[in-house]
Structures are given as structure tokens and as C-alpha cells.
mmCIF file of C-alpha atoms in Angstrom:
data_model
loop_
_atom_site.group_PDB
_atom_site.id
_atom_site.type_symbol
_atom_site.label_atom_id
_atom_site.label_comp_id
_atom_site.label_asym_id
_atom_site.label_seq_id
_atom_site.Cartn_x
_atom_site.Cartn_y
_atom_site.Cartn_z
ATOM 1 C CA UNK W 1 71.149 31.534 113.905
ATOM 2 C CA UNK W 2 71.660 32.194 110.224
ATOM 3 C CA UNK W 3 69.061 30.810 107.876
ATOM 4 C CA UNK W 4 71.628 28.946 105.773
ATOM 5 C CA UNK W 5 74.815 27.768 107.439
ATOM 6 C CA UNK W 6 78.030 26.716 105.742
ATOM 7 C CA UNK W 7 81.581 26.276 106.921
ATOM 8 C CA UNK W 8 83.559 29.018 105.221
ATOM 9 C CA UNK W 9 86.636 26.789 104.930
ATOM 10 C CA UNK W 10 88.979 26.670 103.215
ATOM 11 C CA UNK W 11 88.497 23.003 102.477
ATOM 12 C CA UNK W 12 91.639 21.542 100.946
ATOM 13 C CA UNK W 13 91.538 18.244 99.059
ATOM 14 C CA UNK W 14 94.139 16.560 96.824
ATOM 15 C CA UNK W 15 93.499 16.267 93.108
ATOM 16 C CA UNK W 16 91.434 13.177 92.338
ATOM 17 C CA UNK W 17 89.821 12.990 95.777
ATOM 18 C CA UNK W 18 86.185 13.477 96.710
ATOM 19 C CA UNK W 19 85.287 16.929 98.055
ATOM 20 C CA UNK W 20 82.326 17.046 100.421
ATOM 21 C CA UNK W 21 80.564 20.364 101.008
ATOM 22 C CA UNK W 22 77.842 20.704 103.593
ATOM 23 C CA UNK W 23 74.986 23.085 104.347
ATOM 24 C CA UNK W 24 72.183 23.277 106.911
ATOM 25 C CA UNK W 25 69.080 25.456 106.736
ATOM 26 C CA UNK W 26 66.467 26.622 109.224
ATOM 27 C CA UNK W 27 63.250 27.089 107.198
ATOM 28 C CA UNK W 28 61.419 23.741 107.348
ATOM 29 C CA UNK W 29 59.081 24.863 104.571
ATOM 30 C CA UNK W 30 61.861 25.297 102.008
ATOM 31 C CA UNK W 31 61.320 23.213 98.886
ATOM 32 C CA UNK W 32 64.176 24.113 96.545
ATOM 33 C CA UNK W 33 67.899 23.839 97.162
ATOM 34 C CA UNK W 34 70.709 25.076 94.996
ATOM 35 C CA UNK W 35 74.470 24.928 94.734
ATOM 36 C CA UNK W 36 76.240 27.817 93.015
ATOM 37 C CA UNK W 37 79.943 27.979 92.187
ATOM 38 C CA UNK W 38 81.772 31.309 92.341
ATOM 39 C CA UNK W 39 85.311 31.738 91.094
ATOM 40 C CA UNK W 40 87.345 34.506 92.684
ATOM 41 C CA UNK W 41 86.312 37.871 91.300
ATOM 42 C CA UNK W 42 83.496 36.370 89.242
ATOM 43 C CA UNK W 43 79.737 36.009 89.590
ATOM 44 C CA UNK W 44 77.899 32.937 90.938
ATOM 45 C CA UNK W 45 76.774 30.268 88.491
ATOM 46 C CA UNK W 46 74.295 27.489 89.175
ATOM 47 C CA UNK W 47 75.713 23.962 89.086
ATOM 48 C CA UNK W 48 73.003 21.862 90.754
ATOM 49 C CA UNK W 49 69.498 22.083 92.178
ATOM 50 C CA UNK W 50 67.510 19.505 94.096
ATOM 51 C CA UNK W 51 63.940 19.276 95.358
ATOM 52 C CA UNK W 52 63.473 15.760 96.663
ATOM 53 C CA UNK W 53 65.093 13.808 99.445
ATOM 54 C CA UNK W 54 67.935 11.630 98.288
ATOM 55 C CA UNK W 55 70.688 12.045 95.735
ATOM 56 C CA UNK W 56 70.847 13.802 92.390
ATOM 57 C CA UNK W 57 73.836 13.177 90.152
ATOM 58 C CA UNK W 58 75.196 15.284 87.290
ATOM 59 C CA UNK W 59 78.555 14.188 85.980
ATOM 60 C CA UNK W 60 81.122 14.464 88.752
ATOM 61 C CA UNK W 61 78.683 16.317 91.008
ATOM 62 C CA UNK W 62 76.134 14.784 93.399
ATOM 63 C CA UNK W 63 73.702 16.803 95.474
ATOM 64 C CA UNK W 64 72.215 15.157 98.551
ATOM 65 C CA UNK W 65 69.138 16.360 100.444
ATOM 66 C CA UNK W 66 67.773 15.286 103.813
ATOM 67 C CA UNK W 67 64.759 17.433 104.691
ATOM 68 C CA UNK W 68 64.202 15.747 108.061
ATOM 69 C CA UNK W 69 67.700 16.815 109.126
ATOM 70 C CA UNK W 70 67.506 20.084 107.133
ATOM 71 C CA UNK W 71 70.765 19.201 105.505
ATOM 72 C CA UNK W 72 72.086 19.598 101.945
ATOM 73 C CA UNK W 73 75.429 18.472 100.650
ATOM 74 C CA UNK W 74 77.449 18.554 97.458
ATOM 75 C CA UNK W 75 79.955 15.861 96.546
ATOM 76 C CA UNK W 76 82.551 16.473 93.860
ATOM 77 C CA UNK W 77 84.215 13.290 92.653
ATOM 78 C CA UNK W 78 87.661 13.225 91.024
ATOM 79 C CA UNK W 79 88.299 16.803 92.143
ATOM 80 C CA UNK W 80 90.294 18.931 89.720
ATOM 81 C CA UNK W 81 92.304 22.113 90.329
ATOM 82 C CA UNK W 82 89.694 23.855 88.147
ATOM 83 C CA UNK W 83 87.110 23.033 90.819
ATOM 84 C CA UNK W 84 88.869 25.427 93.193
ATOM 85 C CA UNK W 85 86.243 28.054 93.929
ATOM 86 C CA UNK W 86 83.729 29.102 96.557
ATOM 87 C CA UNK W 87 80.555 26.995 96.648
ATOM 88 C CA UNK W 88 77.385 28.734 97.747
ATOM 89 C CA UNK W 89 74.436 26.816 99.130
ATOM 90 C CA UNK W 90 71.084 28.528 98.486
ATOM 91 C CA UNK W 91 67.621 27.717 99.801
ATOM 92 C CA UNK W 92 64.284 29.147 98.776
ATOM 93 C CA UNK W 93 61.860 30.654 101.263
ATOM 94 C CA UNK W 94 58.679 28.779 102.048
ATOM 95 C CA UNK W 95 56.769 32.048 101.645
ATOM 96 C CA UNK W 96 58.070 32.868 98.187
ATOM 97 C CA UNK W 97 59.620 30.345 95.894
ATOM 98 C CA UNK W 98 61.748 32.891 94.043
ATOM 99 C CA UNK W 99 63.185 34.391 97.214
ATOM 100 C CA UNK W 100 66.453 32.617 97.893
ATOM 101 C CA UNK W 101 68.803 32.853 100.845
ATOM 102 C CA UNK W 102 72.485 32.108 100.278
ATOM 103 C CA UNK W 103 75.000 30.709 102.710
ATOM 104 C CA UNK W 104 78.320 32.420 103.223
ATOM 105 C CA UNK W 105 79.971 29.875 100.936
ATOM 106 C CA UNK W 106 82.717 27.281 101.402
ATOM 107 C CA UNK W 107 86.043 27.926 99.732
ATOM 108 C CA UNK W 108 87.395 24.758 98.108
ATOM 109 C CA UNK W 109 91.052 24.351 97.248
ATOM 110 C CA UNK W 110 92.060 21.355 95.128
ATOM 111 C CA UNK W 111 95.776 20.722 95.501
ATOM 112 C CA UNK W 112 97.551 19.321 92.381
ATOM 113 C CA UNK I 1 73.191 36.021 74.077
ATOM 114 C CA UNK I 2 75.023 38.823 75.864
ATOM 115 C CA UNK I 3 73.968 37.703 79.345
ATOM 116 C CA UNK I 4 73.080 40.100 82.140
ATOM 117 C CA UNK I 5 74.816 43.443 81.654
ATOM 118 C CA UNK I 6 75.750 45.682 84.547
ATOM 119 C CA UNK I 7 77.306 49.118 84.606
ATOM 120 C CA UNK I 8 79.534 50.518 85.807
ATOM 121 C CA UNK I 9 81.849 47.588 86.660
ATOM 122 C CA UNK I 10 83.686 49.661 89.250
ATOM 123 C CA UNK I 11 82.568 52.746 91.105
ATOM 124 C CA UNK I 12 84.567 54.780 93.596
ATOM 125 C CA UNK I 13 82.758 57.657 95.247
ATOM 126 C CA UNK I 14 82.875 59.768 98.341
ATOM 127 C CA UNK I 15 80.559 59.496 101.309
ATOM 128 C CA UNK I 16 77.383 61.458 100.787
ATOM 129 C CA UNK I 17 77.339 61.178 97.007
ATOM 130 C CA UNK I 18 74.542 59.569 95.008
ATOM 131 C CA UNK I 19 75.339 56.284 93.318
ATOM 132 C CA UNK I 20 73.310 54.687 90.543
ATOM 133 C CA UNK I 21 73.913 51.105 89.422
ATOM 134 C CA UNK I 22 72.385 49.829 86.198
ATOM 135 C CA UNK I 23 71.286 46.434 84.943
ATOM 136 C CA UNK I 24 70.037 45.018 81.681
ATOM 137 C CA UNK I 25 68.563 41.529 82.141
ATOM 138 C CA UNK I 26 68.723 38.729 79.599
ATOM 139 C CA UNK I 27 66.201 39.319 76.846
ATOM 140 C CA UNK I 28 62.985 37.421 77.555
ATOM 141 C CA UNK I 29 63.603 37.026 81.281
ATOM 142 C CA UNK I 30 60.781 38.472 83.382
ATOM 143 C CA UNK I 31 62.321 38.311 86.862
ATOM 144 C CA UNK I 32 65.135 40.551 88.067
ATOM 145 C CA UNK I 33 67.024 40.404 91.330
ATOM 146 C CA UNK I 34 69.459 42.778 93.037
ATOM 147 C CA UNK I 35 72.003 41.298 95.465
ATOM 148 C CA UNK I 36 74.826 42.689 97.592
ATOM 149 C CA UNK I 37 77.890 40.618 98.492
ATOM 150 C CA UNK I 38 80.370 41.318 101.288
ATOM 151 C CA UNK I 39 82.936 39.147 103.006
ATOM 152 C CA UNK I 40 81.146 39.404 106.330
ATOM 153 C CA UNK I 41 77.509 38.903 105.240
ATOM 154 C CA UNK I 42 77.861 36.970 102.016
ATOM 155 C CA UNK I 43 75.328 37.299 99.201
ATOM 156 C CA UNK I 44 72.136 39.078 100.315
ATOM 157 C CA UNK I 45 68.977 39.604 98.277
ATOM 158 C CA UNK I 46 67.972 43.260 98.308
ATOM 159 C CA UNK I 47 64.881 43.315 96.070
ATOM 160 C CA UNK I 48 63.326 41.423 93.195
ATOM 161 C CA UNK I 49 60.881 42.257 90.414
ATOM 162 C CA UNK I 50 58.479 40.136 88.396
ATOM 163 C CA UNK I 51 57.249 41.664 85.133
ATOM 164 C CA UNK I 52 58.730 45.017 86.198
ATOM 165 C CA UNK I 53 56.751 45.031 89.493
ATOM 166 C CA UNK I 54 58.633 44.978 92.814
ATOM 167 C CA UNK I 55 57.639 41.815 94.675
ATOM 168 C CA UNK I 56 59.795 41.845 97.781
ATOM 169 C CA UNK I 57 62.003 44.687 98.960
ATOM 170 C CA UNK I 58 62.438 43.488 102.538
ATOM 171 C CA UNK I 59 66.168 43.123 101.979
ATOM 172 C CA UNK I 60 66.693 46.777 101.159
ATOM 173 C CA UNK I 61 68.744 47.923 104.149
ATOM 174 C CA UNK I 62 67.579 51.521 104.515
ATOM 175 C CA UNK I 63 65.574 54.257 102.896
ATOM 176 C CA UNK I 64 68.800 55.418 101.303
ATOM 177 C CA UNK I 65 68.399 52.503 98.899
ATOM 178 C CA UNK I 66 65.850 52.523 96.095
ATOM 179 C CA UNK I 67 65.338 50.406 92.992
ATOM 180 C CA UNK I 68 63.282 50.858 89.862
ATOM 181 C CA UNK I 69 62.451 48.825 86.816
ATOM 182 C CA UNK I 70 60.795 51.146 84.282
ATOM 183 C CA UNK I 71 60.703 48.519 81.559
ATOM 184 C CA UNK I 72 61.554 44.883 80.896
ATOM 185 C CA UNK I 73 65.116 45.632 79.770
ATOM 186 C CA UNK I 74 66.385 48.041 82.392
ATOM 187 C CA UNK I 75 66.670 48.419 86.155
ATOM 188 C CA UNK I 76 68.510 50.767 88.493
ATOM 189 C CA UNK I 77 69.627 50.577 92.083
ATOM 190 C CA UNK I 78 70.241 53.954 93.664
ATOM 191 C CA UNK I 79 71.971 54.795 96.941
ATOM 192 C CA UNK I 80 71.528 58.336 98.193
ATOM 193 C CA UNK I 81 73.434 59.363 100.202
ATOM 194 C CA UNK I 82 76.129 56.721 100.060
ATOM 195 C CA UNK I 83 78.110 55.639 103.145
ATOM 196 C CA UNK I 84 81.377 53.696 103.542
ATOM 197 C CA UNK I 85 79.444 50.659 104.844
ATOM 198 C CA UNK I 86 77.712 50.421 101.478
ATOM 199 C CA UNK I 87 81.008 49.300 99.950
ATOM 200 C CA UNK I 88 80.372 45.868 98.420
ATOM 201 C CA UNK I 89 79.874 44.050 95.131
ATOM 202 C CA UNK I 90 76.359 44.519 93.813
ATOM 203 C CA UNK I 91 75.016 41.799 91.518
ATOM 204 C CA UNK I 92 72.018 41.860 89.294
ATOM 205 C CA UNK I 93 70.493 38.538 88.234
ATOM 206 C CA UNK I 94 67.635 37.600 85.946
ATOM 207 C CA UNK I 95 65.490 34.553 85.323
ATOM 208 C CA UNK I 96 62.185 33.376 84.000
ATOM 209 C CA UNK I 97 59.431 33.504 86.636
ATOM 210 C CA UNK I 98 58.854 29.782 86.078
ATOM 211 C CA UNK I 99 62.497 28.763 86.219
ATOM 212 C CA UNK I 100 64.922 27.844 88.972
ATOM 213 C CA UNK I 101 68.150 29.219 87.628
ATOM 214 C CA UNK I 102 69.137 32.803 88.164
ATOM 215 C CA UNK I 103 71.750 34.193 85.783
ATOM 216 C CA UNK I 104 74.070 36.664 87.408
ATOM 217 C CA UNK I 105 75.693 39.679 85.837
ATOM 218 C CA UNK I 106 79.408 40.443 86.350
ATOM 219 C CA UNK I 107 78.679 42.736 89.283
ATOM 220 C CA UNK I 108 79.531 46.310 90.210
ATOM 221 C CA UNK I 109 82.273 46.778 92.774
ATOM 222 C CA UNK I 110 81.335 49.864 94.782
ATOM 223 C CA UNK I 111 83.820 51.626 97.048
ATOM 224 C CA UNK I 112 82.583 54.522 99.170
ATOM 225 C CA UNK I 113 85.406 56.554 100.716
#
């Protein structure tokens, strides 16, 4: 079992819809959870991080964390074609807070 | 700020040759990370440094891989000898030790023939 699991997609949603991206992790001691966005041929960039159970909102983005279920999600409201990218879930290791494991990423396609 | 700088951006080499990838972190950042990204395995952490000291190199795949950070503004990742399975995009990232966000460089696309 991989440490951080994501569906590689592609996930296709129409413009204006809500995109829901999901991630599960295996290390119960993990404390920090990240979502990175990576456009094709570019480098990853951080868009959200979350530490506590519940929701964290930033503009059109909401990160959700459920530590009991070892589940992290990212919701993108009012999806735009410019949101089309691969979204990487990342989780820190309980043994070293800077050591981060990335999921394979989910490719999101927003259809105009 | 120039961001994280990596060179070369593209490298094509033949099996058995030595490859050296270079990274300049963001000025003031004291943590540096080397990652490798492939379609099959995704983004994998190879090694990271704090204040120029290697902290965790458990992701380095084989003894053919080595990394150094001689000073706060420069790091290298060397592969000797290179093999076709080393073909990937290699990213360098930097951050503050106390911070959550890692800033990634543009990457080096390595092709080993």
C-alpha cells in the first residue's frame, strides 16, 4: 500500500462546477497535509495546507481533513479552465516534519 | 526574488556517463530538498539538507546517487554512472526550516540513452 493514495484521474468537470479531489494516507502520526498544484511541464506550487480536523477555506479552495479516517480532500468551487492541472496531495512523516510524501496526483480537466 | 534556480534545464546523456545537476536555493532559505518525478512513481524525495547538513538521504535510490551542499547557496546532485532508468525530472526545492511551504525550482529533465 502506498503511503499517500490518490486517484490519478483524469477528473473532468464542467466550468462553474465543484471539483472534489480526494486523498488517503497511511501514517497515523502525520500532522501536516498539503495540496500542491502542478501545471503540465511546470513545477509544483503550494495552494493549501491544513493541520486540524475540519475545513479550511481560502477563496474558491477548501481543504478538508479527517484524521480518524486518514482522509484529506480539496474542493474547488466555481471551477475555471485555468484550474486544469494535476493536484498533488502531500503528507508529512510523523518522524520528521519536513519529510513529505507526495501522492501520484489527480489530473483535473475543467471543460468550458 | 529569482526563485530557486536549477541548471541545466535539460540534459541528454548516454548510459554510463556522469551527470551533475545544480541548484541555487532562494536566498535566506536554510532547507533544501531534491526530488525526482516520473509518471510511474510520482514525486519522490531523494534527500534534504538543513543548514547545509544532510538530514535524511533514505530516498537516494542507490550508491550511484550522491548530493552535496558545500554552502548555503549551492547544491549538487550527481549520478555516476547514469542508467536509462534514471530518466526523470529532478526538482530542487527550498524553504525555511520553520516554514511549511517548499518552493520548487523549474526542474531538470534528464534523459539517459
